[in-house]
Amino acid sequence: MSVLSYIQEYREQGFNLVPLKFRDKVPTVKWDEFQQREITEEEIKKYWNGEERHNIGIVCGKISGNLTVIDFDTVEAFEKFFGKDNNGIYAVKTGRGVHVYYRTKRPVKTLKVLNKNGQEEITLKGEGSYVVAPPSVHPSGVQYEIMNKVLPIPQREEEDFREFFRELAEKMGYRVQGRRETIKIEEVLKGVKEGNRDNSLLYLLTFFRRAKVEKKKALELVKKWNQRNQPPLPDSDVEYKTDYVYNMDKPYKYKFSIDPELAVISDDLEIREIEISPDDITVSGRRRTEEEGREPISGEVIPIPGEIDYVVLGKDATQYVYVKENGDKVKETPKTVITGLFRINKRYDIDGATFFDVSTERRLKVVSMDSLLKLLKSEGKVVKSSMLSDVVSAIASNVKEVEQGHSAIGIYEEEDGKLEVCLSPIPITDEQQIVQLELKDVVGYKPCKEDIENYIEYMSYFHLYEVSPVLGLAVMSPFSQIIKSLHIIFPILYLWGKHKNIGKSITVRTFTQGLYGLSMASADRLQSEFRFNEIMDSACLPRGFDEGEKLNFDKMVVIREACENPLISSRGKPDLTQVRYHSRLTPIFTGNDVKAKRPETLKRMFIIHFNEYRTESEGYEANSKKIRDLLKNLKPVGFELMRFSCQVIKTKENLYNLIRAITNKLTEVYKFEDVTKSESWSVVYLGLVLWHKFCKKHGIDWKLPTPAEFAEKVIRRVEGSTWGEVEEAAIAFRDWFEGWLVKNTVYNKDETGLAIKRIKGEDKIIKYEFVENSKGEKIFGYWITNTVLQEYTRDARAMDLPPISNLKRLAESVSQTFDIPIDMIAGKKGGKEKWIGSKTRVATFIPVEDREMEAQYVEVSDTM
């Protein structure tokens, strides 16, 4: 790979870069500013253009998506933490050691870890740090290399990864440089401002747990405390973090100003420390916990494979029984491991992972082994922690009833290679359970001919490019996991327009909520990475999200990765391994603006600009009423369509072959800016083919566009909107303006018999001049005022030209399209203040080649 290829990959991962001296770790610039702003394309070209060699630095912390790097000075230290089998991490070989990359929930501060000799051996690098990245060269001459590449960068779930790593290092015999900061719990209780709320909540919950406050009471207290914050956190965040702290094996070892074990906490959130007198101190003898001499309890006996020991499942306890044989004598020594009722009723094999149906004093339907062990500990049922895992594993392996399935609705490849529809999943997350409840009454719906015709009628009120991509992706969404496993991008679909009531939201609602019954949500729900993972894992179905302008797609690496990876990183476990979520959902967004400019983002998106002038078109009101009536009658035909599609496709191999065949046809009739998009468009077209066959099965003649028609009427329009929305505005205006000039040009003879060119409005609403582009070249054209832009707006409605809301937007388009610095043609008022005629007017520049205006005078015979 070239240096620029590495840089492109780092940028796609959301990393900010800083140039370093070649064969050195020292920045060539003052790098502090790169913690606050992103490196520009111009700077990348300047430092890594091949003329002068530079090393690459990756900035850690918030600017790079909360990137945290564990810097091991030696390979031995790295293997002490990760062992030799470490393929599940993103690791870089450095000059002498190893870098391990993670994303954390929040930025972390640097932490230095010392070995037994007091030498610095490990550094946890976060906010305020950077690391040298491949293919840089170490001062020793060794080149940095990627050892393991796991993308997206694994995400840690710890609420405080710095404290977690500190305690892990101390447990492994290391010493951490510097003392823990004392947390003044009295100050935390007064309430905090935004920016300190998450950490303060974690501190407070940790304090309560160490103070032996029960979970239910702790939740009640922190909710009361939350009302003191400015502003309060959402209740869902408070509840999630309470679960997190109380489900940890051990709470964090924060240093508090008051000892939690000696604290008294009132309902009014007042804390005081208990005073201890000498009389309160007693010396207790050794507590007798042994159960020698007792008989094992009665209950179900479970043998342990390869051992003569066994486990007994009693009514009120679970025991491990040691068996010692001495000739004819057998001595059995029972040890109670779990108190109270405990049963594993059933084992589930779900999406390749194992879960259990468990009964304690309550019934738990689907829990993982890790969650089960944590649950037993959190409920205070465990007497001997060291034996818990062995006992539960023995019980689990003895379970006779095993059920296989999937955790979410969708189409999956089974062991025999055939595709099967799953409409009765075994949910394991809250979001999956919510979806199953929401859809339980519609998955069995059998559509009639009229139901399907309603969708076809709806599409007739819109342009083909506005509705067919939504329909195609909606049809293919149940196949999302299989398609991503084929390394094909399942694109992000975004419908936008600045005006209201132009149909973008109801179109998304029609082919998500209408087709499958899954209600729309706000894009806000995807801001939290934890919620994002849960929502994306909820179902292999399309779901609409409005207010998409709240998301910056360029910065959301996780959503870009979810387009092409069947699995997305989520939770970190105490042993530094990863738990993963599936990327099943097909999110379809609507909004009044789009925050996506980078090529690595746009190649994963279909951006559809809806007709801005629909509300002013003839028959709009009548059509709107018909559409509203249609929406009332839409039925969830999607699940019958899903069954039909699965029967048609049959196998994963057949699905791939169909996509490849369509790709070949589309590339014959359209030249794609990015070849990966040809496969994504083929997925959409295959969805339309399946819809066509589904209609035909029900006796409906729906016309499928040919590949050439689809390329011309849909792909060309959407790709132009995706890649060239900004350029499109400038080009469209310039073409319109050239026609405007022709209509408004007149010639008057002067006293010498020559014709003088005059334009109506010259030196009033327009002015001819030149500006310089970024290369210093002269660009001739006109300064135009808002009066001209208003004329364009009136014509644009009739001519179906792209809307331009103001001079500033036009200036931005001109700047990007014609490489003119924005500050030369735009100012604080949108345009630039120019002296036109007898006064200062706000105007912007439009490049138009006009030789006559340059020459000013021409021969009469040449012009009349």
GROMACS .gro file of C-alpha atoms in nm, residues 33-379:
model
  347
   33GLU     CA    1  -0.444   2.261   1.708
   34PHE     CA    2  -0.497   1.917   1.552
   35GLN     CA    3  -0.670   1.815   1.876
   36GLN     CA    4  -0.942   2.069   1.791
   37ARG     CA    5  -0.961   2.073   1.411
   38GLU     CA    6  -0.931   1.817   1.134
   39ILE     CA    7  -0.638   1.813   0.898
   40THR     CA    8  -0.728   1.955   0.556
   41GLU     CA    9  -0.685   1.797   0.212
   42GLU     CA   10  -0.440   2.074   0.126
   43GLU     CA   11  -0.225   1.984   0.428
   44ILE     CA   12  -0.233   1.616   0.333
   45LYS     CA   13  -0.113   1.700  -0.018
   46LYS     CA   14   0.156   1.927   0.128
   47TYR     CA   15   0.308   1.676   0.371
   48TRP     CA   16   0.254   1.342   0.196
   49ASN     CA   17   0.290   1.431  -0.173
   50GLY     CA   18   0.594   1.212  -0.223
   51GLU     CA   19   0.844   1.497  -0.269
   52GLU     CA   20   0.943   1.519   0.098
   53ARG     CA   21   0.895   1.217   0.323
   54HIS     CA   22   0.706   1.245   0.651
   55ASN     CA   23   0.596   0.997   0.913
   56ILE     CA   24   0.225   0.977   0.998
   57GLY     CA   25   0.091   1.061   1.343
   58ILE     CA   26  -0.263   0.967   1.452
   59VAL     CA   27  -0.415   1.199   1.709
   60CYS     CA   28  -0.583   1.019   1.999
   61GLY     CA   29  -0.890   1.136   2.189
   62LYS     CA   30  -1.218   1.299   2.096
   63ILE     CA   31  -1.108   1.441   1.755
   64SER     CA   32  -1.050   1.081   1.634
   65GLY     CA   33  -1.376   0.938   1.770
   66ASN     CA   34  -1.249   0.874   2.125
   67LEU     CA   35  -0.948   0.678   2.002
   68THR     CA   36  -0.742   0.525   2.284
   69VAL     CA   37  -0.416   0.341   2.220
   70ILE     CA   38  -0.234   0.108   2.462
   71ASP     CA   39   0.137   0.155   2.392
   72PHE     CA   40   0.341  -0.149   2.500
   73ASP     CA   41   0.715  -0.082   2.499
   74THR     CA   42   0.793  -0.453   2.459
   75VAL     CA   43   0.630  -0.750   2.287
   76GLU     CA   44   0.661  -0.941   2.618
   77ALA     CA   45   0.442  -0.686   2.798
   78PHE     CA   46   0.188  -0.700   2.515
   79GLU     CA   47   0.169  -1.081   2.529
   80LYS     CA   48   0.130  -1.069   2.907
   81PHE     CA   49  -0.202  -0.888   2.852
   82PHE     CA   50  -0.321  -1.045   2.526
   83GLY     CA   51  -0.136  -1.375   2.494
   84LYS     CA   52  -0.012  -1.509   2.162
   85ASP     CA   53  -0.361  -1.572   2.018
   86ASN     CA   54  -0.469  -1.212   1.971
   87ASN     CA   55  -0.649  -1.193   1.636
   88GLY     CA   56  -0.952  -1.006   1.773
   89ILE     CA   57  -0.778  -0.669   1.810
   90TYR     CA   58  -0.637  -0.389   1.595
   91ALA     CA   59  -0.263  -0.403   1.666
   92VAL     CA   60   0.041  -0.225   1.519
   93LYS     CA   61   0.401  -0.343   1.545
   94THR     CA   62   0.623  -0.050   1.648
   95GLY     CA   63   1.001  -0.014   1.669
   96ARG     CA   64   1.027  -0.234   1.979
   97GLY     CA   65   0.675  -0.303   2.099
   98VAL     CA   66   0.307  -0.300   2.003
   99HIS     CA   67   0.020  -0.045   1.983
  100VAL     CA   68  -0.336  -0.169   2.045
  101TYR     CA   69  -0.617   0.057   1.919
  102TYR     CA   70  -0.959   0.091   2.084
  103ARG     CA   71  -1.250   0.329   2.083
  104THR     CA   72  -1.379   0.420   2.428
  105LYS     CA   73  -1.712   0.564   2.542
  106ARG     CA   74  -1.542   0.888   2.641
  107PRO     CA   75  -1.195   1.037   2.589
  108VAL     CA   76  -0.937   0.909   2.841
  109LYS     CA   77  -0.640   1.084   2.997
  110THR     CA   78  -0.289   0.946   2.958
  111LEU     CA   79  -0.183   0.680   3.211
  112LYS     CA   80   0.174   0.558   3.261
  113VAL     CA   81   0.229   0.202   3.390
  114LEU     CA   82   0.560   0.092   3.549
  115ASN     CA   83   0.706  -0.257   3.583
  116LYS     CA   84   0.847  -0.407   3.902
  117ASN     CA   85   1.181  -0.229   3.842
  118GLY     CA   86   1.009   0.110   3.828
  119GLN     CA   87   1.061   0.144   3.451
  120GLU     CA   88   0.785   0.277   3.227
  121GLU     CA   89   0.664  -0.020   3.021
  122ILE     CA   90   0.307   0.066   2.914
  123THR     CA   91   0.133   0.395   2.833
  124LEU     CA   92  -0.239   0.439   2.789
  125LYS     CA   93  -0.266   0.718   2.532
  126GLY     CA   94  -0.578   0.929   2.493
  127GLU     CA   95  -0.667   1.298   2.495
  128GLY     CA   96  -0.355   1.511   2.443
  129SER     CA   97  -0.153   1.231   2.283
  130TYR     CA   98  -0.070   1.094   1.940
  131VAL     CA   99   0.089   0.773   1.811
  132VAL     CA  100   0.317   0.702   1.516
  133ALA     CA  101   0.130   0.497   1.255
  134PRO     CA  102   0.224   0.265   0.965
  135PRO     CA  103   0.397   0.291   0.723
  136SER     CA  104   0.613   0.536   0.924
  137VAL     CA  105   0.976   0.451   0.995
  138HIS     CA  106   1.111   0.428   1.352
  139PRO     CA  107   1.437   0.615   1.437
  140SER     CA  108   1.600   0.270   1.448
  141GLY     CA  109   1.505   0.215   1.082
  142VAL     CA  110   1.227  -0.037   1.159
  143GLN     CA  111   0.901   0.027   0.975
  144TYR     CA  112   0.572   0.038   1.166
  145GLU     CA  113   0.342  -0.244   1.046
  146ILE     CA  114  -0.018  -0.347   1.106
  147MET     CA  115  -0.013  -0.685   1.285
  148ASN     CA  116  -0.388  -0.742   1.310
  149LYS     CA  117  -0.650  -0.537   1.130
  150VAL     CA  118  -0.996  -0.565   1.288
  151LEU     CA  119  -1.238  -0.307   1.147
  152PRO     CA  120  -1.421  -0.119   1.268
  153ILE     CA  121  -1.181  -0.039   1.552
  154PRO     CA  122  -1.303  -0.247   1.851
  155GLN     CA  123  -1.528  -0.050   2.089
  156ARG     CA  124  -1.487  -0.079   2.467
  157GLU     CA  125  -1.801  -0.068   2.678
  158GLU     CA  126  -1.642   0.029   3.011
  159GLU     CA  127  -1.780   0.357   3.142
  160ASP     CA  128  -1.430   0.448   3.265
  161PHE     CA  129  -1.174   0.262   3.056
  162ARG     CA  130  -0.882   0.444   3.223
  163GLU     CA  131  -0.982   0.321   3.571
  164PHE     CA  132  -1.060  -0.025   3.431
  165PHE     CA  133  -0.713  -0.050   3.273
  166ARG     CA  134  -0.546   0.088   3.586
  167GLU     CA  135  -0.705  -0.182   3.802
  168LEU     CA  136  -0.625  -0.452   3.544
  169ALA     CA  137  -0.257  -0.346   3.535
  170GLU     CA  138  -0.236  -0.340   3.917
  171LYS     CA  139  -0.395  -0.686   3.932
  172MET     CA  140  -0.121  -0.810   3.695
  173GLY     CA  141   0.158  -0.682   3.920
  174TYR     CA  142   0.226  -0.343   3.762
  175ARG     CA  143   0.246  -0.009   3.941
  176VAL     CA  144   0.065   0.294   3.801
  177GLN     CA  145   0.247   0.627   3.811
  178GLY     CA  146   0.071   0.895   4.016
  179ARG     CA  147  -0.194   0.875   4.284
  180ARG     CA  148  -0.565   0.856   4.225
  181GLU     CA  149  -0.743   1.190   4.232
  182THR     CA  150  -0.969   1.230   4.535
  183ILE     CA  151  -1.332   1.264   4.429
  184LYS     CA  152  -1.516   1.511   4.651
  185ILE     CA  153  -1.847   1.330   4.675
  186GLU     CA  154  -2.005   1.621   4.868
  187GLU     CA  155  -1.947   1.847   4.565
  188VAL     CA  156  -2.082   1.587   4.322
  189LEU     CA  157  -2.406   1.567   4.522
  190LYS     CA  158  -2.475   1.937   4.466
  191GLY     CA  159  -2.531   1.868   4.094
  192VAL     CA  160  -2.302   1.934   3.798
  193LYS     CA  161  -2.311   2.105   3.461
  194GLU     CA  162  -2.310   1.949   3.114
  195GLY     CA  163  -1.974   1.793   3.040
  196ASN     CA  164  -1.934   1.646   3.390
  197ARG     CA  165  -2.265   1.462   3.423
  198ASP     CA  166  -2.165   1.117   3.294
  199ASN     CA  167  -1.848   1.087   3.502
  200SER     CA  168  -2.021   1.227   3.813
  201LEU     CA  169  -2.305   0.976   3.776
  202LEU     CA  170  -2.049   0.694   3.754
  203TYR     CA  171  -1.869   0.822   4.066
  204LEU     CA  172  -2.195   0.851   4.261
  205LEU     CA  173  -2.322   0.504   4.166
  206THR     CA  174  -1.984   0.351   4.252
  207PHE     CA  175  -1.996   0.527   4.590
  208PHE     CA  176  -2.348   0.395   4.656
  209ARG     CA  177  -2.255   0.039   4.563
  210ARG     CA  178  -1.947   0.044   4.785
  211ALA     CA  179  -2.167   0.191   5.059
  212LYS     CA  180  -2.387  -0.122   5.029
  213VAL     CA  181  -2.687   0.074   4.899
  214GLU     CA  182  -2.928  -0.161   4.720
  215LYS     CA  183  -2.965  -0.116   4.346
  216LYS     CA  184  -3.332  -0.011   4.359
  217LYS     CA  185  -3.258   0.250   4.625
  218ALA     CA  186  -2.947   0.371   4.439
  219LEU     CA  187  -3.153   0.426   4.122
  220GLU     CA  188  -3.409   0.625   4.320
  221LEU     CA  189  -3.133   0.844   4.472
  222VAL     CA  190  -2.946   0.912   4.148
  223LYS     CA  191  -3.269   1.006   3.970
  224LYS     CA  192  -3.331   1.259   4.246
  225TRP     CA  193  -2.970   1.383   4.215
  226ASN     CA  194  -3.006   1.408   3.837
  227GLN     CA  195  -3.268   1.682   3.877
  228ARG     CA  196  -2.994   1.901   4.029
  229ASN     CA  197  -2.786   1.880   3.711
  230GLN     CA  198  -2.785   2.148   3.441
  231PRO     CA  199  -2.948   2.003   3.234
  232PRO     CA  200  -3.050   1.659   3.370
  233LEU     CA  201  -2.943   1.346   3.184
  234PRO     CA  202  -3.214   1.135   3.012
  235ASP     CA  203  -3.365   0.878   3.250
  236SER     CA  204  -3.262   0.601   3.010
  237ASP     CA  205  -2.893   0.698   3.055
  238VAL     CA  206  -2.930   0.696   3.435
  239GLU     CA  207  -3.098   0.354   3.430
  240TYR     CA  208  -2.841   0.208   3.190
  241LYS     CA  209  -2.546   0.327   3.401
  242THR     CA  210  -2.709   0.197   3.721
  243ASP     CA  211  -2.737  -0.148   3.561
  244TYR     CA  212  -2.378  -0.120   3.444
  245VAL     CA  213  -2.230  -0.035   3.787
  246TYR     CA  214  -2.439  -0.287   3.981
  247ASN     CA  215  -2.366  -0.569   3.733
  248MET     CA  216  -1.987  -0.524   3.750
  249ASP     CA  217  -1.797  -0.802   3.928
  250LYS     CA  218  -1.638  -0.539   4.150
  251PRO     CA  219  -1.694  -0.162   4.162
  252TYR     CA  220  -1.414   0.073   4.057
  253LYS     CA  221  -1.156   0.160   4.325
  254TYR     CA  222  -1.206   0.537   4.310
  255LYS     CA  223  -1.064   0.738   4.600
  256PHE     CA  224  -1.344   0.934   4.768
  257SER     CA  225  -1.331   1.217   5.020
  258ILE     CA  226  -1.558   1.005   5.246
  259ASP     CA  227  -1.510   0.631   5.298
  260PRO     CA  228  -1.821   0.471   5.137
  261GLU     CA  229  -1.821   0.189   5.392
  262LEU     CA  230  -1.850   0.444   5.675
  263ALA     CA  231  -2.111   0.664   5.508
  264VAL     CA  232  -2.473   0.725   5.600
  265ILE     CA  233  -2.689   0.847   5.309
  266SER     CA  234  -3.025   1.015   5.367
  267ASP     CA  235  -3.321   1.029   5.127
  268ASP     CA  236  -3.239   1.399   5.081
  269LEU     CA  237  -2.894   1.305   4.947
  270GLU     CA  238  -2.707   1.421   5.254
  271ILE     CA  239  -2.397   1.217   5.339
  272ARG     CA  240  -2.214   1.200   5.667
  273GLU     CA  241  -1.937   0.974   5.792
  274ILE     CA  242  -2.002   0.740   6.085
  275GLU     CA  243  -1.785   0.811   6.386
  276ILE     CA  244  -1.629   0.494   6.530
  277SER     CA  245  -1.537   0.461   6.895
  278PRO     CA  246  -1.302   0.199   7.044
  279ASP     CA  247  -1.606   0.021   7.191
  280ASP     CA  248  -1.738  -0.043   6.840
  281ILE     CA  249  -1.432  -0.246   6.746
  282THR     CA  250  -1.451  -0.625   6.802
  283VAL     CA  251  -1.223  -0.906   6.705
  284SER     CA  252  -1.406  -1.199   6.556
  285GLY     CA  253  -1.280  -1.553   6.533
  286ARG     CA  254  -1.243  -1.747   6.210
  287ARG     CA  255  -1.585  -1.792   6.052
  288ARG     CA  256  -1.665  -2.153   5.994
  289THR     CA  257  -1.773  -2.197   5.631
  290GLU     CA  258  -1.679  -2.562   5.585
  291GLU     CA  259  -1.950  -2.818   5.546
  292GLU     CA  260  -1.748  -3.126   5.637
  293GLY     CA  261  -1.946  -3.397   5.799
  294ARG     CA  262  -2.269  -3.302   5.630
  295GLU     CA  263  -2.449  -3.517   5.378
  296PRO     CA  264  -2.508  -3.377   5.027
  297ILE     CA  265  -2.852  -3.225   4.987
  298SER     CA  266  -3.118  -3.420   4.800
  299GLY     CA  267  -3.190  -3.322   4.442
  300GLU     CA  268  -3.096  -3.384   4.079
  301VAL     CA  269  -2.744  -3.524   4.043
  302ILE     CA  270  -2.534  -3.396   3.752
  303PRO     CA  271  -2.206  -3.578   3.679
  304ILE     CA  272  -1.897  -3.382   3.587
  305PRO     CA  273  -1.733  -3.523   3.270
  306GLY     CA  274  -1.400  -3.694   3.344
  307GLU     CA  275  -1.443  -3.661   3.722
  308ILE     CA  276  -1.597  -3.863   4.002
  309ASP     CA  277  -1.717  -3.540   4.162
  310TYR     CA  278  -2.071  -3.427   4.088
  311VAL     CA  279  -2.315  -3.139   4.127
  312VAL     CA  280  -2.646  -3.157   4.313
  313LEU     CA  281  -2.936  -2.929   4.215
  314GLY     CA  282  -3.141  -2.897   4.532
  315LYS     CA  283  -3.459  -2.708   4.603
  316ASP     CA  284  -3.284  -2.439   4.809
  317ALA     CA  285  -2.919  -2.469   4.705
  318THR     CA  286  -2.673  -2.599   4.446
  319GLN     CA  287  -2.377  -2.799   4.578
  320TYR     CA  288  -2.048  -2.923   4.439
  321VAL     CA  289  -1.969  -3.261   4.593
  322TYR     CA  290  -1.605  -3.369   4.624
  323VAL     CA  291  -1.570  -3.747   4.612
  324LYS     CA  292  -1.264  -3.915   4.768
  325GLU     CA  293  -1.222  -4.290   4.738
  326ASN     CA  294  -1.000  -4.480   4.977
  327GLY     CA  295  -1.032  -4.848   4.908
  328ASP     CA  296  -1.389  -4.945   4.986
  329LYS     CA  297  -1.451  -4.621   5.167
  330VAL     CA  298  -1.597  -4.323   4.984
  331LYS     CA  299  -1.598  -3.981   5.145
  332GLU     CA  300  -1.828  -3.714   5.000
  333THR     CA  301  -1.771  -3.351   5.094
  334PRO     CA  302  -2.043  -3.109   4.978
  335LYS     CA  303  -1.973  -2.740   4.920
  336THR     CA  304  -2.264  -2.505   4.870
  337VAL     CA  305  -2.190  -2.284   4.570
  338ILE     CA  306  -2.530  -2.121   4.497
  339THR     CA  307  -2.803  -2.056   4.751
  340GLY     CA  308  -3.174  -2.058   4.670
  341LEU     CA  309  -3.346  -2.190   4.361
  342PHE     CA  310  -3.138  -2.224   4.042
  343ARG     CA  311  -3.232  -2.414   3.725
  344ILE     CA  312  -3.130  -2.400   3.358
  345ASN     CA  313  -3.444  -2.502   3.172
  346LYS     CA  314  -3.331  -2.479   2.811
  347ARG     CA  315  -3.027  -2.397   2.597
  348TYR     CA  316  -3.054  -2.179   2.287
  349ASP     CA  317  -2.809  -2.167   1.994
  350ILE     CA  318  -2.886  -1.821   1.853
  351ASP     CA  319  -2.686  -1.680   1.560
  352GLY     CA  320  -2.390  -1.900   1.657
  353ALA     CA  321  -2.391  -1.796   2.026
  354THR     CA  322  -2.521  -1.985   2.331
  355PHE     CA  323  -2.793  -1.854   2.563
  356PHE     CA  324  -3.006  -2.001   2.841
  357ASP     CA  325  -3.358  -2.002   2.979
  358VAL     CA  326  -3.302  -1.978   3.357
  359SER     CA  327  -3.514  -1.992   3.672
  360THR     CA  328  -3.406  -1.843   4.001
  361GLU     CA  329  -3.664  -1.670   4.218
  362ARG     CA  330  -3.766  -1.518   3.881
  363ARG     CA  331  -3.774  -1.649   3.524
  364LEU     CA  332  -3.516  -1.523   3.275
  365LYS     CA  333  -3.588  -1.625   2.917
  366VAL     CA  334  -3.264  -1.560   2.725
  367VAL     CA  335  -2.933  -1.484   2.900
  368SER     CA  336  -2.571  -1.544   2.801
  369MET     CA  337  -2.327  -1.733   3.023
  370ASP     CA  338  -2.145  -1.411   3.121
  371SER     CA  339  -2.473  -1.238   3.209
  372LEU     CA  340  -2.588  -1.543   3.405
  373LEU     CA  341  -2.275  -1.546   3.622
  374LYS     CA  342  -2.305  -1.171   3.685
  375LEU     CA  343  -2.674  -1.210   3.768
  376LEU     CA  344  -2.611  -1.477   4.030
  377LYS     CA  345  -2.343  -1.261   4.192
  378SER     CA  346  -2.550  -0.942   4.185
  379GLU     CA  347  -2.843  -1.122   4.352
   0.00000   0.00000   0.00000
